[in-house]
Tab-separated table of N, CA and C in Angstrom:
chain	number	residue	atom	x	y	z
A	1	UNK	N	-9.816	-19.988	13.857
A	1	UNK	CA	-9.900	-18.557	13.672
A	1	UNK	C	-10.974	-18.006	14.605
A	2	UNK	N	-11.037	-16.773	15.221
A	2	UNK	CA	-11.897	-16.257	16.525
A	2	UNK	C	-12.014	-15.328	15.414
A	3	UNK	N	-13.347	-14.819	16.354
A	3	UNK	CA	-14.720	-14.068	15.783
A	3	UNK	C	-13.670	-12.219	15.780
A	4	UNK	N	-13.027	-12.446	16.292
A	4	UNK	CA	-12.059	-11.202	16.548
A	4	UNK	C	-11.131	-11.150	15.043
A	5	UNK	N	-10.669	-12.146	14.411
A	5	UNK	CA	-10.313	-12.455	13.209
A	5	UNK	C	-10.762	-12.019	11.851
A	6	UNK	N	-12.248	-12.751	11.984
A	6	UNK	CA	-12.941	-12.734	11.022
A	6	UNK	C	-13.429	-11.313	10.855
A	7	UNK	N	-13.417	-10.934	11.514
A	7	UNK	CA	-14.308	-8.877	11.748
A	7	UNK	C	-12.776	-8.496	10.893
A	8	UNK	N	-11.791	-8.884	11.480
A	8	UNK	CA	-11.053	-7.607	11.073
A	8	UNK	C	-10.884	-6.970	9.471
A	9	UNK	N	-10.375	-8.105	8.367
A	9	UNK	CA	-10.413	-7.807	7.644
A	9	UNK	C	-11.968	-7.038	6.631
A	10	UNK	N	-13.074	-7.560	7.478
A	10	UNK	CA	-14.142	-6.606	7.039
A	10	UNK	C	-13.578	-5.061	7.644
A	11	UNK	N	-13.363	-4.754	8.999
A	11	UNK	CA	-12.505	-3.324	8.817
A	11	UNK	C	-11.991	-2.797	8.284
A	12	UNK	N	-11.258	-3.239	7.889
A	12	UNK	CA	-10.081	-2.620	6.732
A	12	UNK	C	-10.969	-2.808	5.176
A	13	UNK	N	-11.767	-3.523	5.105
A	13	UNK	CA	-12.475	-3.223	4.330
A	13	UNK	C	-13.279	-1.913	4.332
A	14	UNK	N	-13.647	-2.209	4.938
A	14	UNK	CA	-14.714	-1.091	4.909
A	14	UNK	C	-14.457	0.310	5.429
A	15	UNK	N	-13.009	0.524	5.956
A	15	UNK	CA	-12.443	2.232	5.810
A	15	UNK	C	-11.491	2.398	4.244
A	16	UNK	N	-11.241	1.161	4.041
A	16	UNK	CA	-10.946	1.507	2.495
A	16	UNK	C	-12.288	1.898	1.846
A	17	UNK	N	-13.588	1.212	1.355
A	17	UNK	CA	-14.785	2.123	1.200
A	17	UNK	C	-15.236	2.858	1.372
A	18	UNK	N	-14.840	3.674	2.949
A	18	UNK	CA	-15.068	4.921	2.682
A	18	UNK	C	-14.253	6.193	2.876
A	19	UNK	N	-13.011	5.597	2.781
A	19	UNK	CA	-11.762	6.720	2.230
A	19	UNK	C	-11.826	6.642	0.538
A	20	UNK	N	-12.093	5.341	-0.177
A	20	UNK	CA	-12.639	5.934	-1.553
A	20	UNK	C	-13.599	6.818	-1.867
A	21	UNK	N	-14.948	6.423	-1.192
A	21	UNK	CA	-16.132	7.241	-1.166
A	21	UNK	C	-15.593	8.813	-0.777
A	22	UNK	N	-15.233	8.777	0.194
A	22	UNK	CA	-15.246	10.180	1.064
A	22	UNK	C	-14.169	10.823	-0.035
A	23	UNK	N	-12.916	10.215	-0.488
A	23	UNK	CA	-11.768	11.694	-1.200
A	23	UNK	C	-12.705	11.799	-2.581
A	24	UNK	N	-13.855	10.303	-3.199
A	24	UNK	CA	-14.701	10.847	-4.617
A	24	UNK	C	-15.666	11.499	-4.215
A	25	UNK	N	-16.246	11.626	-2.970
A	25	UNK	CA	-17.081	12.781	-2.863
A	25	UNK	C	-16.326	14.297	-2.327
A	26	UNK	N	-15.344	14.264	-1.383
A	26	UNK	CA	-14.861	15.299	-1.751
A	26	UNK	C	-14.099	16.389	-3.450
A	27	UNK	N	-13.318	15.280	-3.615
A	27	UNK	CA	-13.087	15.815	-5.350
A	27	UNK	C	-13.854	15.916	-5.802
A	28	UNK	N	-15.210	15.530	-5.908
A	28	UNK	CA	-16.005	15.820	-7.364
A	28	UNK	C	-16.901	17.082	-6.374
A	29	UNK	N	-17.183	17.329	-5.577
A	29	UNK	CA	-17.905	18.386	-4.868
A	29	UNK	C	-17.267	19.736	-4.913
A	30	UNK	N	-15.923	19.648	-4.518
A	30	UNK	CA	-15.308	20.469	-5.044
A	30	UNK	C	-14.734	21.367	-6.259
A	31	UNK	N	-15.065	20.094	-7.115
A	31	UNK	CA	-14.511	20.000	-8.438
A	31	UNK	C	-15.927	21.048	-9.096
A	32	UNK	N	-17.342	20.643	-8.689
A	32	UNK	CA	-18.260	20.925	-9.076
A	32	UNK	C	-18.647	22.607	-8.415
A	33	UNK	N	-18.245	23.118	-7.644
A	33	UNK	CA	-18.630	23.939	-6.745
A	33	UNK	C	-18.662	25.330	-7.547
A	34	UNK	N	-19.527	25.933	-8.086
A	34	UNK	CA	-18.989	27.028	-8.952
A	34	UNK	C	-19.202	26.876	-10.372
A	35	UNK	N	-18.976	25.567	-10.888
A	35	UNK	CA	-18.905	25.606	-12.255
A	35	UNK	C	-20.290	25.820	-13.024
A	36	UNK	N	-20.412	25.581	-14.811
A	36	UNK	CA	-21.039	25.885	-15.367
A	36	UNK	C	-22.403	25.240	-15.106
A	37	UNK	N	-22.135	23.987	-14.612
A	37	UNK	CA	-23.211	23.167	-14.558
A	37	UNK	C	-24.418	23.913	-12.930
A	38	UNK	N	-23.907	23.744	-12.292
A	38	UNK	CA	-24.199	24.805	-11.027
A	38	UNK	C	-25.096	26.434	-11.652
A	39	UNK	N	-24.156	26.917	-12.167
A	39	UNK	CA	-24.825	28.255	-12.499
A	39	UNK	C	-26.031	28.219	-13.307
A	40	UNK	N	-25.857	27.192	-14.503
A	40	UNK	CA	-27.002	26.503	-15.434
A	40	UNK	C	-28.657	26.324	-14.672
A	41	UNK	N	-28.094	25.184	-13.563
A	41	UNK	CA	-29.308	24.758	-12.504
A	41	UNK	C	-29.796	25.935	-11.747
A	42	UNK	N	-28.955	26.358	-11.323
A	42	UNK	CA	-29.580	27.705	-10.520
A	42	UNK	C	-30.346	28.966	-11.366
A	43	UNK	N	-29.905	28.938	-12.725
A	43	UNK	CA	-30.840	29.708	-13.466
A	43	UNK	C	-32.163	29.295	-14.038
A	44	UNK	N	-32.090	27.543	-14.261
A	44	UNK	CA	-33.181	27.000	-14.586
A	44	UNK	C	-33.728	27.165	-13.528
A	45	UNK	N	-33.391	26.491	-12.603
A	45	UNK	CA	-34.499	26.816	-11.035
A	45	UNK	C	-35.281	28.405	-10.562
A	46	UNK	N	-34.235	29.453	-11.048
A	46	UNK	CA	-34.986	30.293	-10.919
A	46	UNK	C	-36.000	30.964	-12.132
A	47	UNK	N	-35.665	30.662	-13.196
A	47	UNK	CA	-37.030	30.801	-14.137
A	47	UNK	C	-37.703	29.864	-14.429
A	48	UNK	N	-38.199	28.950	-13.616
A	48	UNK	CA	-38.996	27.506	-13.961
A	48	UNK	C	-39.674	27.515	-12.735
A	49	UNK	N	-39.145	28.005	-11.628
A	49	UNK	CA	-39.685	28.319	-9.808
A	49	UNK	C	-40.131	26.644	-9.604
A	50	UNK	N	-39.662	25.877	-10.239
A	50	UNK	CA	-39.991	24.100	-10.141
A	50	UNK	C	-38.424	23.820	-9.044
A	51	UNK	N	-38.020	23.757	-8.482
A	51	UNK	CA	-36.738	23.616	-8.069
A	51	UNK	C	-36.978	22.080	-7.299
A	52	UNK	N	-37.604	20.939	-7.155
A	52	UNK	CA	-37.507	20.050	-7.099
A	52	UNK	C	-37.911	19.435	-8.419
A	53	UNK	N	-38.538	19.887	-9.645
A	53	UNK	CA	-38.352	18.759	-10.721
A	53	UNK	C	-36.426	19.187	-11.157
A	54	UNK	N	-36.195	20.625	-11.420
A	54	UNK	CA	-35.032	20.748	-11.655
A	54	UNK	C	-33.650	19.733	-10.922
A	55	UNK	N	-33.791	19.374	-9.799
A	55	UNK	CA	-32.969	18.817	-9.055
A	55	UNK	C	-33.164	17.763	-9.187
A	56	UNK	N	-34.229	17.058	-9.490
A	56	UNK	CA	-34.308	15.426	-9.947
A	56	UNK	C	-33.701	15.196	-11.566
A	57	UNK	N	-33.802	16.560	-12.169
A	57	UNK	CA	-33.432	16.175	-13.750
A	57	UNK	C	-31.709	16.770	-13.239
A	58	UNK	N	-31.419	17.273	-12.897
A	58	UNK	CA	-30.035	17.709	-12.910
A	58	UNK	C	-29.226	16.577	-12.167
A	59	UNK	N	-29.668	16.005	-10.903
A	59	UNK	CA	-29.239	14.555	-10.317
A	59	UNK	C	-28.741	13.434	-10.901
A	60	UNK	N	-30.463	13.596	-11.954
A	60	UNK	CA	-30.266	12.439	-12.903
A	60	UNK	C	-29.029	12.376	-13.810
A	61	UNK	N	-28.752	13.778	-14.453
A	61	UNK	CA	-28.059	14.018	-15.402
A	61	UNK	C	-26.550	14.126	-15.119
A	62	UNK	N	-26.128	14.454	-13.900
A	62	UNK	CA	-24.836	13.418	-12.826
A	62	UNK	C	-24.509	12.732	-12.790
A	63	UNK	N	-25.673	12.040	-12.121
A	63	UNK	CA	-25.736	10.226	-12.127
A	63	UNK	C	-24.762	9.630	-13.155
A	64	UNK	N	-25.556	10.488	-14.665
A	64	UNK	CA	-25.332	9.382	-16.057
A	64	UNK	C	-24.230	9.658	-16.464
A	65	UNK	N	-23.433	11.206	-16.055
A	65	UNK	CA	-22.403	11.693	-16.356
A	65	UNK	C	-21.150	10.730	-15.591
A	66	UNK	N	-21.818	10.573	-14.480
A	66	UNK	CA	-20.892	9.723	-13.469
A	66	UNK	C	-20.652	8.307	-14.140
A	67	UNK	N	-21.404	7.932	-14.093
A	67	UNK	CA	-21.538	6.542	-14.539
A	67	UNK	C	-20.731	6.264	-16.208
A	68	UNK	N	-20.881	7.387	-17.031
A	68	UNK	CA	-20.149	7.416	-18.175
A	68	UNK	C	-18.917	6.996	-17.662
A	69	UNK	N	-18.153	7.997	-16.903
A	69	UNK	CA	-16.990	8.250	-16.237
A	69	UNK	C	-16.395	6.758	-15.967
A	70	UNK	N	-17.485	6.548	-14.846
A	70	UNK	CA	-17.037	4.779	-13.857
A	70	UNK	C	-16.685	3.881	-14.754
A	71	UNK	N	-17.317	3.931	-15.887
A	71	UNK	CA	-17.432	3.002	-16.843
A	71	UNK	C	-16.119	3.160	-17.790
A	72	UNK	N	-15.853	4.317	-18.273
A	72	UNK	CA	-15.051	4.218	-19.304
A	72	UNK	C	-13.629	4.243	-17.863
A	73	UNK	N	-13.754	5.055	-17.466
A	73	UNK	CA	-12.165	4.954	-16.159
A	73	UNK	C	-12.403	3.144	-15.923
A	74	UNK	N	-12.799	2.434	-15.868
A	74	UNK	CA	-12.552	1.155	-15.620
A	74	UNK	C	-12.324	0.435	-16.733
A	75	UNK	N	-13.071	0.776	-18.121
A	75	UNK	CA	-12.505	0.260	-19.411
A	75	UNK	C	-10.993	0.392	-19.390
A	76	UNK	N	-10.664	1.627	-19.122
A	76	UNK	CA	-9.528	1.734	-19.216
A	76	UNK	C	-8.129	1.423	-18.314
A	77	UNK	N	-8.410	1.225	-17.212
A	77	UNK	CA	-7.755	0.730	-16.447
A	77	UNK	C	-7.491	-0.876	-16.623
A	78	UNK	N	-8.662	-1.606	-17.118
A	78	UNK	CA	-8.260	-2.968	-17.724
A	78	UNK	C	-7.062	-3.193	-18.615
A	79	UNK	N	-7.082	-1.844	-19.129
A	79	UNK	CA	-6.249	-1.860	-20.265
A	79	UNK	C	-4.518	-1.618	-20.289
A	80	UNK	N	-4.973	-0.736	-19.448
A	80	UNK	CA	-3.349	0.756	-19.476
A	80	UNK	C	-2.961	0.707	-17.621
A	81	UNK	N	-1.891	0.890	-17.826
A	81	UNK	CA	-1.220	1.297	-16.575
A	81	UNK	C	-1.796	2.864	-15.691
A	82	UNK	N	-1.975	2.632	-14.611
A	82	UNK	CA	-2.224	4.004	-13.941
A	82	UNK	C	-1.370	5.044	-14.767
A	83	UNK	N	0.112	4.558	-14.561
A	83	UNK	CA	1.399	5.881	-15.005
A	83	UNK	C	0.817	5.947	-15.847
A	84	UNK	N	0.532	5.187	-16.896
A	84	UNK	CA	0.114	5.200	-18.264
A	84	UNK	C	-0.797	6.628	-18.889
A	85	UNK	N	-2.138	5.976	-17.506
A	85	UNK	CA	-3.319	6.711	-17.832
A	85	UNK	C	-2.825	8.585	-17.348
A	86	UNK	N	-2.230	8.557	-16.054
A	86	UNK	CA	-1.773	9.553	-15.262
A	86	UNK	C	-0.932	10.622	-16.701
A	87	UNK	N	-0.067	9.940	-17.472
A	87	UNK	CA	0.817	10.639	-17.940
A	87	UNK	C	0.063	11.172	-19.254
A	88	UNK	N	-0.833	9.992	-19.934
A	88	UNK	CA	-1.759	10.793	-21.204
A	88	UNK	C	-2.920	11.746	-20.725
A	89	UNK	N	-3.188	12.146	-19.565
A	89	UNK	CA	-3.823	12.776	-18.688
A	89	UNK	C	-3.554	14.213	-18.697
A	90	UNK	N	-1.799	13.823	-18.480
A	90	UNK	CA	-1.072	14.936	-17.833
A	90	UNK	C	-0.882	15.690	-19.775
A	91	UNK	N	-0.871	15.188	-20.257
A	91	UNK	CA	-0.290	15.291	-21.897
A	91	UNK	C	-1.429	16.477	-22.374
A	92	UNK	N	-2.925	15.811	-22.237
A	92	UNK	CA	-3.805	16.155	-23.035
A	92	UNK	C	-4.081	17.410	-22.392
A	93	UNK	N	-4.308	17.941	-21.012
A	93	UNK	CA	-4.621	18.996	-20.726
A	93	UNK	C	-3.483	20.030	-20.910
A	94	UNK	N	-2.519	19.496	-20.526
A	94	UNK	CA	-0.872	20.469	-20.988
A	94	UNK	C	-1.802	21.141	-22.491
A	95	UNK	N	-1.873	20.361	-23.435
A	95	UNK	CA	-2.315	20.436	-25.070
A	95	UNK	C	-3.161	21.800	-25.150
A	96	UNK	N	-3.922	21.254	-24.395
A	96	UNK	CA	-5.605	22.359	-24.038
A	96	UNK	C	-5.459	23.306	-23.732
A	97	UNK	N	-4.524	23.540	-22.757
A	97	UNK	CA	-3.961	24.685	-21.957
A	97	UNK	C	-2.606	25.379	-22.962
A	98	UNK	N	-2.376	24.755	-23.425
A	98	UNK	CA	-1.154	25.241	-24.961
A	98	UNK	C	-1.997	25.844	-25.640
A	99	UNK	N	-3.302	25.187	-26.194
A	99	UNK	CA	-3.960	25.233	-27.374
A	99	UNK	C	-4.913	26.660	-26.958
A	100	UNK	N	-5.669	26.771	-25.551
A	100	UNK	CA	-6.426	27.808	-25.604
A	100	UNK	C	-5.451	29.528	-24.949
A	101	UNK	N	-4.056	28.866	-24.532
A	101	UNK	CA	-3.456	29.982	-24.557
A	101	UNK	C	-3.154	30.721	-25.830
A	102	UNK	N	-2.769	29.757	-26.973
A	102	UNK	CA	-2.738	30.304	-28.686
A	102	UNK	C	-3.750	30.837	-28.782
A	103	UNK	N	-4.600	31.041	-28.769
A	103	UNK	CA	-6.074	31.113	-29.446
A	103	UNK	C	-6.347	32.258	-28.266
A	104	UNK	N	-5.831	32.484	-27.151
A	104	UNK	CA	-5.988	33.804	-26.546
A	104	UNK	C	-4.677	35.179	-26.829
A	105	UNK	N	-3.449	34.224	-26.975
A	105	UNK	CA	-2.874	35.395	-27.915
A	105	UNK	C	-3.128	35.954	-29.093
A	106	UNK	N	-3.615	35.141	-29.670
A	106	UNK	CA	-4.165	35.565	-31.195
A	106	UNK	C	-4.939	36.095	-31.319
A	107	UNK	N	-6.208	36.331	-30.447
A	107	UNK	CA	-7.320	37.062	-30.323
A	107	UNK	C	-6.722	38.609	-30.097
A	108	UNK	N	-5.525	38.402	-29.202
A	108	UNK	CA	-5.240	40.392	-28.946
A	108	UNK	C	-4.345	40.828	-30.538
């Protein structure tokens, strides 16, 4: 086997690492851009005028959110089929989106 060999499959390794990395940092950046958590930090930061302890506690509090995530999405993948997971996925928010449309007709 030549040294031309042995590299390659580290290549393909390693643009699979960071086409995972790169579409989970695009989705979750996106995902995050705007939301509650964002508006939260930016109000603590501006009545606390601390905006680097805020960003180390809000980081942190990512991190652990993330890591919940990594953890249980891999519990579960041991377990269940992608379709599996994909389709009770697709189920539960359908539900949510049923459930808080009721609860907005009913309010008028």
């Amino acid at each position: 086997m030549t040294q031309s060999d042995q590299s390659q499959p580290v290549k393909v390794n390693q643009m699979a690492v960071w086409g995972i990395f790169s579409s989970t940092f695009l989705t979750i950046f996106l995902a995050e851009m705007g939301d509650k958590t964002q508006l939260a930090t930016l109000l603590i930061t501006a009545e606390s005028q601390s905006p680097l302890i805020v960003f180390v506690g809000a980081a942190a509090a990512l991190i652990s959110t993330s890591l919940l995530g990594v953890l249980i999405g891999h519990w579960l993948a041991k377990r269940f089929s992608p379709e599996m997971i994909d389709t009770a996925a697709g189920t539960l928010l359908l539900l949510i989106s049923v459930m808080l449309l009721w609860d907005a007709i009913k309010l008028n």
